[in-house]
GROMACS .gro file of C-alpha atoms in nm:
model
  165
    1UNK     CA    1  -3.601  -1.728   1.803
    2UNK     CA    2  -3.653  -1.498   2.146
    3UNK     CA    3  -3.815  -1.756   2.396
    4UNK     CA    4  -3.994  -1.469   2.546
    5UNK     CA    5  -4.175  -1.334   2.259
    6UNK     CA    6  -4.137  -1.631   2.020
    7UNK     CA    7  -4.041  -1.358   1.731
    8UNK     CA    8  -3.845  -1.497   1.470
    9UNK     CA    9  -3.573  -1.200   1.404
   10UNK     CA   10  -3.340  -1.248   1.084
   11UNK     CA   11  -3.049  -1.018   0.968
   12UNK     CA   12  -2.811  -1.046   0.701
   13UNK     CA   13  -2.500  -0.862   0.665
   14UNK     CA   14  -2.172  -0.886   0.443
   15UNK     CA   15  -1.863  -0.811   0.793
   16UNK     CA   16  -1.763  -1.197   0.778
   17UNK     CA   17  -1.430  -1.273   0.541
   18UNK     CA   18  -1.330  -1.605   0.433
   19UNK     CA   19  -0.981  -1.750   0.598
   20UNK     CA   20  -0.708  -1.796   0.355
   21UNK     CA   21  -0.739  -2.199   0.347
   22UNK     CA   22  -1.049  -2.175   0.408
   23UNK     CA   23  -1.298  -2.343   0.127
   24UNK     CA   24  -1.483  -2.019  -0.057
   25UNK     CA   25  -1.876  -2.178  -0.051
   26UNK     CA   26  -2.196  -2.223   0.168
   27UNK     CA   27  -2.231  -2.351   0.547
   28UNK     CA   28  -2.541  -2.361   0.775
   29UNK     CA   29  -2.643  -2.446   1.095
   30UNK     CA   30  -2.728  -2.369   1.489
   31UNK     CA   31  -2.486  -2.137   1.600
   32UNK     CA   32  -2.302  -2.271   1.963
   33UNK     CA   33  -2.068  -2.124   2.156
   34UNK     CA   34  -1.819  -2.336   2.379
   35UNK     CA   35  -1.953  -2.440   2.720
   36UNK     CA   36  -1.707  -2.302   2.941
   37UNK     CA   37  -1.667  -1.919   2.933
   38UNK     CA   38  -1.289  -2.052   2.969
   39UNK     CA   39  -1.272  -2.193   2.609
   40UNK     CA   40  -1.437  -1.897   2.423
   41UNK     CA   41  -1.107  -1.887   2.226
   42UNK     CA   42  -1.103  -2.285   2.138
   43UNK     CA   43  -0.733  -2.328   2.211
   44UNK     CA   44  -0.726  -2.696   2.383
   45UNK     CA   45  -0.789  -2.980   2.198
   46UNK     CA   46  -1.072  -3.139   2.413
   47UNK     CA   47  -1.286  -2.789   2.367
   48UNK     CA   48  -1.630  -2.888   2.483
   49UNK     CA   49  -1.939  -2.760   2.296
   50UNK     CA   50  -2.289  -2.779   2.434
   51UNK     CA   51  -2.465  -3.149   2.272
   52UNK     CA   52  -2.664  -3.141   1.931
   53UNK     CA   53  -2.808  -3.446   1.767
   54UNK     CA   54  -2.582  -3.606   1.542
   55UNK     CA   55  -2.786  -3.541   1.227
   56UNK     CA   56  -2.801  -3.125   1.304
   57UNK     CA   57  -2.555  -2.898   1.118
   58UNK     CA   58  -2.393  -2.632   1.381
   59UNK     CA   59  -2.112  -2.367   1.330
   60UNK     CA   60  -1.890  -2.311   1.629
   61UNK     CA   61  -1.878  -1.919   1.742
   62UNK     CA   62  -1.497  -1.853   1.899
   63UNK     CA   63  -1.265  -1.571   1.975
   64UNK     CA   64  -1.005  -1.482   1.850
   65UNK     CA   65  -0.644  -1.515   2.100
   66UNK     CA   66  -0.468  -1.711   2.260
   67UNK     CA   67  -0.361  -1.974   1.997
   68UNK     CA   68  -0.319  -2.002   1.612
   69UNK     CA   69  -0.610  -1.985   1.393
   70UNK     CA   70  -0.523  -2.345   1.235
   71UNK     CA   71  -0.530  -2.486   1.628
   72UNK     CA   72  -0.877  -2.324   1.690
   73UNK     CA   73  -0.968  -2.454   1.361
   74UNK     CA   74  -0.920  -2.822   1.433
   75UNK     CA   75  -1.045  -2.804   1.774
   76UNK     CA   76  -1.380  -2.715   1.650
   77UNK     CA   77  -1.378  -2.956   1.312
   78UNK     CA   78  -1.276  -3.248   1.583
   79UNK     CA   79  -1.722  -3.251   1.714
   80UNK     CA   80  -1.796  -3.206   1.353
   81UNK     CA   81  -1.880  -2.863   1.302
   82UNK     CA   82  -2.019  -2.751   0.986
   83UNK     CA   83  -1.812  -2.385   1.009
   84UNK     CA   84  -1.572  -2.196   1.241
   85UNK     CA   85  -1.653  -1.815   1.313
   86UNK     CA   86  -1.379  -1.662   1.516
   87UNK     CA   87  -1.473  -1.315   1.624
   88UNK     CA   88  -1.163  -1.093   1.577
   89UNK     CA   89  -1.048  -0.856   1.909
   90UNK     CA   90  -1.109  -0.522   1.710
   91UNK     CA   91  -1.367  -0.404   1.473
   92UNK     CA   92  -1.236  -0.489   1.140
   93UNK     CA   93  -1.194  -0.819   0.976
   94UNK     CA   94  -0.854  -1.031   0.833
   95UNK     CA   95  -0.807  -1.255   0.599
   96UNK     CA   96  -0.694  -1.564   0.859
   97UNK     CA   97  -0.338  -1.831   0.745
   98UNK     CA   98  -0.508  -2.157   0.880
   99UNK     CA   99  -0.271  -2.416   0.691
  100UNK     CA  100  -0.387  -2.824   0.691
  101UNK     CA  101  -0.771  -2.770   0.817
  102UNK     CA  102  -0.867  -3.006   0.608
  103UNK     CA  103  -1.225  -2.891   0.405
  104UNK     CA  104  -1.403  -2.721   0.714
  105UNK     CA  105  -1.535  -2.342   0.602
  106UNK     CA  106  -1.371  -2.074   0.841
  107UNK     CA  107  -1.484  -1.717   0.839
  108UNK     CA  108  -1.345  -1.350   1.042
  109UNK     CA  109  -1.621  -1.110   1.130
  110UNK     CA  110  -1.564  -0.799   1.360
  111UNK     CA  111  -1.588  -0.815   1.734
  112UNK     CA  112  -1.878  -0.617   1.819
  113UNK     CA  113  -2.099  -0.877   1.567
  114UNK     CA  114  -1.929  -1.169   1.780
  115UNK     CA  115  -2.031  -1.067   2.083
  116UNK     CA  116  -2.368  -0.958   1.962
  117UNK     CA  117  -2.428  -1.327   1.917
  118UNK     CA  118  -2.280  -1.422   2.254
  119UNK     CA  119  -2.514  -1.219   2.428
  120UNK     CA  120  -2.796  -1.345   2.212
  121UNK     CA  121  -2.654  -1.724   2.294
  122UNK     CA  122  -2.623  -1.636   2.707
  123UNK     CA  123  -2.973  -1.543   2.693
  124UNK     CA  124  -3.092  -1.913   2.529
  125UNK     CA  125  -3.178  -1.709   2.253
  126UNK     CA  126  -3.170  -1.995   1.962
  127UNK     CA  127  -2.908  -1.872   1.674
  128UNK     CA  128  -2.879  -2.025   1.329
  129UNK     CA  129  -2.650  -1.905   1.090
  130UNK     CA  130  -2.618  -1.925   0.698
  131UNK     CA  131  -2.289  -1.799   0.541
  132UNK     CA  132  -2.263  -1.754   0.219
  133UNK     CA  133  -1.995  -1.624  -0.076
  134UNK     CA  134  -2.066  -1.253  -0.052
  135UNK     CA  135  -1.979  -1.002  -0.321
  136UNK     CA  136  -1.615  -0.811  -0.347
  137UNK     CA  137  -1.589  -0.513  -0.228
  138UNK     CA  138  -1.311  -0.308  -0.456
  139UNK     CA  139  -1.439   0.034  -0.347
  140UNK     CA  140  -1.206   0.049  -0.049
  141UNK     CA  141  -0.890  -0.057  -0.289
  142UNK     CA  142  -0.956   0.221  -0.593
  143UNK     CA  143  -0.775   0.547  -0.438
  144UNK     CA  144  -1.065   0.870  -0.548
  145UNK     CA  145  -0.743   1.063  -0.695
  146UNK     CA  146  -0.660   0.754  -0.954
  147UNK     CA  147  -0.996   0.770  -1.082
  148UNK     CA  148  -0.992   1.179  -1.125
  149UNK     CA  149  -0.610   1.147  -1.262
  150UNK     CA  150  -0.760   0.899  -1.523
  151UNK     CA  151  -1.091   1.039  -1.596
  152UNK     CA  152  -0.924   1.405  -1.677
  153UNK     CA  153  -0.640   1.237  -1.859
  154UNK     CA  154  -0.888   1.023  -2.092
  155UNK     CA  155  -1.123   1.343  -2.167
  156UNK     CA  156  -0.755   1.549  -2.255
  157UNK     CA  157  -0.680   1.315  -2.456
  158UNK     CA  158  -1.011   1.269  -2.630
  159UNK     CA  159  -1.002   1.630  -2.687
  160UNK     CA  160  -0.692   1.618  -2.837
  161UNK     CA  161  -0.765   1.318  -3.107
  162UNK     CA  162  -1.042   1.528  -3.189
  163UNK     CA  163  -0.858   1.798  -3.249
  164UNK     CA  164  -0.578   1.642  -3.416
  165UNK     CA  165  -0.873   1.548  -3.688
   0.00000   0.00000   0.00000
């Protein structure tokens, strides 16, 4: 919600992955930042994270550095956070090794998204965010050439069996 205009803006998008330990289902909530620009990357235990009422679901935005994933990770589940997103330092995503975080939902997406929502949080812009189980992507893992090999060595062979008869 922009406070100036009062426009309600939504996007969806499929750049966030799912940590390794990470439980694979649904999290909600207002999206906060930590307070001090000093503990953007959630690395100190007593990380503090501007006040919500008890009853509202939030998801803590950090960046990645600085500290293990697993440390940031329990940081943030310490004030009850419904969902970690750590914003990676380059424009791709990985899949995070976050051992012993007990049940909390942690999620990667790509720097320039992180910041994005920075910049929309330093202007009091209010943020909610709803992550869900996305679809697979195989595309990027089936080489072009493998599919041509096959392809061309199924229709040889299918002109051979019909040969053959």
């Amino acid at each position: 919600l922009d406070p100036a205009t009062k426009e309600v803006r939504t996007e969806k998008t499929e750049c966030g992955r799912y940590g390794e330990h990470s439980p694979k289902k649904e999290a909600r909530g207002l999206v906060l930042a930590p307070a001090l620009v000093q503990d953007r990357q959630a690395c100190y235990p007593n990380v503090r994270f501007p006040p919500v009422p008890q009853s509202t679901a939030w998801v803590a935005l950090v960046a990645a550095g600085n500290c293990t994933y697993r440390e940031k990770i329990r940081n943030v589940a310490k004030h009850n956070a419904s969902a970690v997103v750590i914003f990676n330092s380059a424009n791709d995503t990985i899949t995070m090794s976050h051992p012993d975080t007990d049940s909390i939902v942690a999620i990667m997406i790509p720097e320039p998204k992180g910041r994005e929502i920075v910049v929309l949080l330093e202007r009091h812009i209010v943020v909610t965010m709803h992550i869900t189980v996305g679809t697979r992507n195989l595309q990027k893992y089936v080489s072009r050439t493998s599919v041509v090999f096959v392809s061309i060595s199924f229709i040889i062979l299918m002109i051979i069996s019909l040969a053959w008869l």
